Coordinates of C-alpha atoms and ligand atoms in Angstrom, one line a residue:
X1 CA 121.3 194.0 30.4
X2 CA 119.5 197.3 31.0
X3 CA 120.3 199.9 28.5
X4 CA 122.9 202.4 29.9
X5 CA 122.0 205.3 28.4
X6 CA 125.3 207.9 28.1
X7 CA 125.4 211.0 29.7
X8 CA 127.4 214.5 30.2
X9 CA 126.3 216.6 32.8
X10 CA 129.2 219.5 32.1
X11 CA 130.0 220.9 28.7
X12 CA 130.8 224.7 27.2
X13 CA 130.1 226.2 23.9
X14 CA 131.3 229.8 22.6
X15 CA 128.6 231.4 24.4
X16 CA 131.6 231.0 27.0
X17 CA 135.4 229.2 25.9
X18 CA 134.3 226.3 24.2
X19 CA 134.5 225.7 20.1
X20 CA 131.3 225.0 19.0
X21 CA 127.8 226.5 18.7
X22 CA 125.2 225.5 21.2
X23 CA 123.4 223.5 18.4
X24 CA 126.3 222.2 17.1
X25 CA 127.5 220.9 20.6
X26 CA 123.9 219.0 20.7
X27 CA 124.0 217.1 17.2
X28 CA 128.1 216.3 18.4
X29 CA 126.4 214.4 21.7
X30 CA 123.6 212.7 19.6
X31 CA 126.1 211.3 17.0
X32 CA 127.7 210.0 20.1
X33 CA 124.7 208.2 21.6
X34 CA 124.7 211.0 24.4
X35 CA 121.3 210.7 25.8
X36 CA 121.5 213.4 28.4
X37 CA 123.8 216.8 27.9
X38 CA 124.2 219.4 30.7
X39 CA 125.0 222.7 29.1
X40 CA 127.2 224.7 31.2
X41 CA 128.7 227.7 30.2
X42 CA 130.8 229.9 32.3
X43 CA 128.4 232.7 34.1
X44 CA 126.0 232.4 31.5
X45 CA 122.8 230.9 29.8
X46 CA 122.8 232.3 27.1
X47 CA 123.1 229.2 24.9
X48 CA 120.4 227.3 26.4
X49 CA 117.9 228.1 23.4
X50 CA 119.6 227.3 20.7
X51 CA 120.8 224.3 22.8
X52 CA 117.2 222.8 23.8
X53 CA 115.4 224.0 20.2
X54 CA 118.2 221.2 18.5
X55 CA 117.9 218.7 20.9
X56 CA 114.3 218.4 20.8
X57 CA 114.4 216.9 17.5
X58 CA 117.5 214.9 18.0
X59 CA 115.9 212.9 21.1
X60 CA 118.4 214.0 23.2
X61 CA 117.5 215.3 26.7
X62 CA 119.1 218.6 27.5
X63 CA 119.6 219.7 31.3
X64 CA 119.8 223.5 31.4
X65 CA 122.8 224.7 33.4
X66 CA 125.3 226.9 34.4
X67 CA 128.5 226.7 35.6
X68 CA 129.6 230.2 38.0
X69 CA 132.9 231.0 38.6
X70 CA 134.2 231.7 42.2
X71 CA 137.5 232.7 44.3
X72 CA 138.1 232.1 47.7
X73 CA 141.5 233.7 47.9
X74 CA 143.0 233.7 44.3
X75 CA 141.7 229.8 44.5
X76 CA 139.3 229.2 41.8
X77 CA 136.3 226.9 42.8
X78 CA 133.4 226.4 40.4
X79 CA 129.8 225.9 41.3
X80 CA 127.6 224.0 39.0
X81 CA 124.0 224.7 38.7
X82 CA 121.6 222.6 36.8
X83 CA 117.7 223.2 35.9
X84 CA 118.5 227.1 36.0
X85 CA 115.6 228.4 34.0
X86 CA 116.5 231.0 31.6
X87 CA 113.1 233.2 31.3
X88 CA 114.1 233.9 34.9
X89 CA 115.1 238.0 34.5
X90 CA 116.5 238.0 38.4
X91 CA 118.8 235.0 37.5
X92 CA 119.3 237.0 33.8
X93 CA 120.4 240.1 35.9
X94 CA 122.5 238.5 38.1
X95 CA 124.7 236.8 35.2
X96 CA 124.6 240.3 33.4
X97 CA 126.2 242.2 36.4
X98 CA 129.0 239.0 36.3
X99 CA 129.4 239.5 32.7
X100 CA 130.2 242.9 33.5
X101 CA 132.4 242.3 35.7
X102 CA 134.0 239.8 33.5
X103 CA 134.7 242.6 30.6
X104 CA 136.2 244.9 32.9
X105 CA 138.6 242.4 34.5
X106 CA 139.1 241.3 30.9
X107 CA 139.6 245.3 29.6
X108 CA 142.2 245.7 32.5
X109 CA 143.8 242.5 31.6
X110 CA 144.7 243.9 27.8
X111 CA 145.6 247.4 29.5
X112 CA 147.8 245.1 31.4
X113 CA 149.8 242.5 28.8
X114 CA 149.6 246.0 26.4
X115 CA 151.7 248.0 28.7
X116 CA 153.9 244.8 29.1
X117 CA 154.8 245.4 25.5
X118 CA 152.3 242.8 23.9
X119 CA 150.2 244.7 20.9
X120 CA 147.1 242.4 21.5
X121 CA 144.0 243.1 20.0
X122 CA 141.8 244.4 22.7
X123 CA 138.2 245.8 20.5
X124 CA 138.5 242.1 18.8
X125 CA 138.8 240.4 22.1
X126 CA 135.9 242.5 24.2
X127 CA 133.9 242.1 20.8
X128 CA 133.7 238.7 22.1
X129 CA 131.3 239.8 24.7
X130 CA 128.3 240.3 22.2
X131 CA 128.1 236.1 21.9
X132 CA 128.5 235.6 25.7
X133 CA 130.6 235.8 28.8
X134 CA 134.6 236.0 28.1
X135 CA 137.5 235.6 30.5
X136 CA 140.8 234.6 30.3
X137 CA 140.7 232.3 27.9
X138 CA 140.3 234.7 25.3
X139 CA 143.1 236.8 26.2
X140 CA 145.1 233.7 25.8
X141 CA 143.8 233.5 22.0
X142 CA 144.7 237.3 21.7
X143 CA 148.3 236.8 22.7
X144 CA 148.8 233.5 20.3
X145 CA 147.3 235.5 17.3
X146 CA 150.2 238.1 17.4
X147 CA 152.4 235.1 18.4
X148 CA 153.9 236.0 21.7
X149 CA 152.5 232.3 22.8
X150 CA 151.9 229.2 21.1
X151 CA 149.3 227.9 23.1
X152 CA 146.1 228.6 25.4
X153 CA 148.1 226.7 27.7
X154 CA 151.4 228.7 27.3
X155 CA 149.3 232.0 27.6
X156 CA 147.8 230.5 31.1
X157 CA 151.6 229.6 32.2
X158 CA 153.3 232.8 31.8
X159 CA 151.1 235.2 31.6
X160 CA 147.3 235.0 33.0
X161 CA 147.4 232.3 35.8
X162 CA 147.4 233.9 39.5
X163 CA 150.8 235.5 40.3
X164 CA 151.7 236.4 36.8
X165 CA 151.9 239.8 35.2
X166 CA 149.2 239.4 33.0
X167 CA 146.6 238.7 36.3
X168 CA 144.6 240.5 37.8
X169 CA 141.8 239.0 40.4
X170 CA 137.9 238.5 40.1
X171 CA 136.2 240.7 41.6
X172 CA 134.3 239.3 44.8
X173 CA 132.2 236.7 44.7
X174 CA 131.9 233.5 46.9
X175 CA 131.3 230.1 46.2
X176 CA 128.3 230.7 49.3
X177 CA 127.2 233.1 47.1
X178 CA 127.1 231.7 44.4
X179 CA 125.4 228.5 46.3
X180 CA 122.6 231.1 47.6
X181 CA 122.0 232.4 44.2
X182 CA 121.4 229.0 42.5
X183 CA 119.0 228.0 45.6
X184 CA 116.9 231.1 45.4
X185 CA 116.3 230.5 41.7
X186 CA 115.5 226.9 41.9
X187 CA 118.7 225.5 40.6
X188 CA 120.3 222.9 42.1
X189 CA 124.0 223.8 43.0
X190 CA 126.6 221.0 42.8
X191 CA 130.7 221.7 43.1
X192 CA 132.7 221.5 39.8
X193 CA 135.9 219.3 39.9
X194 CA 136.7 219.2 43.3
X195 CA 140.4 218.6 43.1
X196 CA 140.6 222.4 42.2
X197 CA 140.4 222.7 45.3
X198 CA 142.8 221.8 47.7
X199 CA 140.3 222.0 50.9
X200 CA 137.8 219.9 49.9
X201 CA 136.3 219.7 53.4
X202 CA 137.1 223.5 54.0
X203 CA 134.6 224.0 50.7
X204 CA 132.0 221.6 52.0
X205 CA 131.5 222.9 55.4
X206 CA 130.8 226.6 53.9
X207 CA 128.8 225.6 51.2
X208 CA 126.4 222.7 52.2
X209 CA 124.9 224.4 54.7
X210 CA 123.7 227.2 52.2
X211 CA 122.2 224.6 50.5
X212 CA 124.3 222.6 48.1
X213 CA 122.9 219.3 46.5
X214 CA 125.9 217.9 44.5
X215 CA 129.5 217.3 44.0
X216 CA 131.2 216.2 40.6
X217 CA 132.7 213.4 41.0
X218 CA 132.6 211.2 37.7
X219 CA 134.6 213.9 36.0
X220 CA 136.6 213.0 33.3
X221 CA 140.0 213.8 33.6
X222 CA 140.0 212.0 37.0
X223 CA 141.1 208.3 37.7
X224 CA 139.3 205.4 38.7
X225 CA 140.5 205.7 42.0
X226 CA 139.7 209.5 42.4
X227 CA 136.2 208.9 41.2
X228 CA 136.2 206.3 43.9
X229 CA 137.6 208.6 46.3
X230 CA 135.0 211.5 45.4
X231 CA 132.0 209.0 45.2
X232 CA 133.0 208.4 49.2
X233 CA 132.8 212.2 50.0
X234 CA 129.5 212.3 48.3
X235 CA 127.9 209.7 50.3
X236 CA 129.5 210.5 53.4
X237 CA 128.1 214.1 52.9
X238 CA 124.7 213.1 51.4
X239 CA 125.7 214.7 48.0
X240 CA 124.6 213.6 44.4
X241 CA 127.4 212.3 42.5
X242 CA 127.5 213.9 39.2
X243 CA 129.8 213.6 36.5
X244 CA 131.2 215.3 33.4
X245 CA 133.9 215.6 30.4
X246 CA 134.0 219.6 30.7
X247 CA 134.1 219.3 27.1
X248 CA 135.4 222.6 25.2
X249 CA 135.8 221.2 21.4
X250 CA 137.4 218.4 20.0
X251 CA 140.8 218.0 21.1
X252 CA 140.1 221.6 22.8
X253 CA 141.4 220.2 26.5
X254 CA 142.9 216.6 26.8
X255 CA 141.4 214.4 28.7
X256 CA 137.8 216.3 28.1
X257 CA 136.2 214.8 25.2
X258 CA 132.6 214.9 24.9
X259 CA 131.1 212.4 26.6
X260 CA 134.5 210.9 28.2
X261 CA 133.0 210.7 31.9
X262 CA 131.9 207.6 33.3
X263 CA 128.4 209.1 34.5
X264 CA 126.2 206.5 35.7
X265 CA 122.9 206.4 34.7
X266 CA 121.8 206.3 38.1
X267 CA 123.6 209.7 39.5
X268 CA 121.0 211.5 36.5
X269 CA 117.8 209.7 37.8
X270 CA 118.6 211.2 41.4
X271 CA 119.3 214.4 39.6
X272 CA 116.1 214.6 38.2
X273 CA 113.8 213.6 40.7
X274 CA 115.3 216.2 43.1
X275 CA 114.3 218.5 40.4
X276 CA 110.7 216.8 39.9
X277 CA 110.5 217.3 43.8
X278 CA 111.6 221.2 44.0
X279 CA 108.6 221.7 41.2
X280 CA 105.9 219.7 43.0
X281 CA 107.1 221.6 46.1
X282 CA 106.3 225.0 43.8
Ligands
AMP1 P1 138.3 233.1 33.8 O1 137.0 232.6 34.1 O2 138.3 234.2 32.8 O3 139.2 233.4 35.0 O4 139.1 232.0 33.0 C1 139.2 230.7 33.6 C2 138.8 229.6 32.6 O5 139.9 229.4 31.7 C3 138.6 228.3 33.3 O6 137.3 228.1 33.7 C4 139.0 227.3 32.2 O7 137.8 227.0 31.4 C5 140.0 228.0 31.4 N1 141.4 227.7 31.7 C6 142.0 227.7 32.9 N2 143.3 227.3 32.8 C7 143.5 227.0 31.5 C8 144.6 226.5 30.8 N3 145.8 226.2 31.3 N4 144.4 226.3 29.4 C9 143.2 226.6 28.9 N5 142.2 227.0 29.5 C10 142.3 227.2 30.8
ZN2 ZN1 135.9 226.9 30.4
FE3 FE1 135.3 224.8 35.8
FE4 FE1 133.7 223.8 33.0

């Protein structure tokens, strides 16, 4: 038997809307035998430091990634990029015109719920922004802290989901975009969950041809038979078939633990020699 070594290609810290530190996300994967981590905050790398410094000494091999945040409509579709390389100051400006964006849809947000009636907190909420990128999630924590909901979840349903009064849309940005943006910096671009979606095909035919490389499809909260069902969309499209838990802290999101996916071992050895490849080819 050939040792299967674990892996997690798609995890978030509170450099975005997950619990822990970047370095405490790492020693929580090597306690677990995790052998390979993708870091992938929403819009941001800004954990990818702290992250690589504590897995160097842990023998754990940390993939450097991103995960960007798209519409197309009011649909949300989510475009993974891994080997992003944070030294890179047009990548870094890029992320830092999206985290602007995200404060002001996030200031218009508490503008919103506080004309509703809702007394949230907004300076403690866009304080948030000095450890990384925030979004809705964080609303959701403002409104359980003066108790109008009990949950994230709850906060999601009634007030900040598309359609209710708490929303308001992202500004632009497309998921070819978003594709383009990962290609020109050397990343390679796979498509989060793709059962967000409800046009699978629709999503592929726009973004393959600007160049994307993958498409999650060992994702944790998915069934045997959807991985199956994904792993034939991937091959019949030529994509790498990555995998995930989308981890955001322990018992954050069920159904996401840390290191929950069924990624095979082969999926990251494709993974990395496309990577090898884009560096030989300079
Ligand atoms: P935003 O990027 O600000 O629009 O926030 C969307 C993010 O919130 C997603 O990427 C998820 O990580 C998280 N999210 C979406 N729906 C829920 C939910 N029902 N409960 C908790 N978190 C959620
Ligand atoms: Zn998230
Ligand atoms: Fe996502
Ligand atoms: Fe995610």
């Amino acid at each position: 038997m050939t040792t299967e070594s674990r892996i997690d290609l798609h995890t978030h810290t509170n450099v975005s809307d997950g619990q822990d530190t970047p370095a405490g996300l790492v020693h929580a994967a090597a306690r677990q035998g995790i052998s390979v981590l993708g870091l992938t905050d929403h819009d941001t790398m800004a954990g990818l430091d702290a992250a690589a410094e504590a897995a160097s000494g842990l023998g754990v091999t940390l993939v450097p990634g991103v995960e960007l945040s798209t519409t197309v409509d009011r649909a949300e579709v989510h475009i993974l990029g891994y080997f992003v390389d944070n030294r890179d100051d047009g990548l870094l400006a890029r992320l830092d015109d999206l985290a602007q964006s995200r404060i002001r849809r996030v200031t218009q947000m508490i503008e919103r719920l506080q004309g509703l009636g809702y007394p949230i907190d907004g300076d403690a909420i866009l304080a948030e922004s000095e450890v990384g990128s925030i979004g809705r999630p964080h609303v959701a924590r403002g409104l359980m802290e003066i108790g109008a909901v009990e949950s994230v979840n709850e906060a999601f349903d009634r007030f900040l989901k598309a359609g209710r009064p708490g929303y308001v849309p992202r500004e632009p940005f497309s998921p070819e975009d978003a594709v383009r943006l990962l290609v020109e910096h050397q990343a390679i671009p796979v498509l989060a969950h793709p059962f967000s979606t409800r046009d699978i095909e629709g999503i592929l035919k726009r973004v393959v041809p600007v160049g994307l490389k993958g498409f999650e499809t060992y994702y944790a909260e998915y069934s045997p038979e959807q991985h199956a069902e994904l792993r034939a969309i991937a091959d019949a499209w030529e994509l790498i078939p990555t995998g995930g838990s989308d981890f955001h802290g322990a018992g954050v999101r069920e159904g996401r633990e840390l290191g929950s996916a069924p990624v095979p071992t082969e999926v990251w050895e494709r993974l990395s020699r496309l990577h090898r490849s884009m560096d030989d080819a300079g």
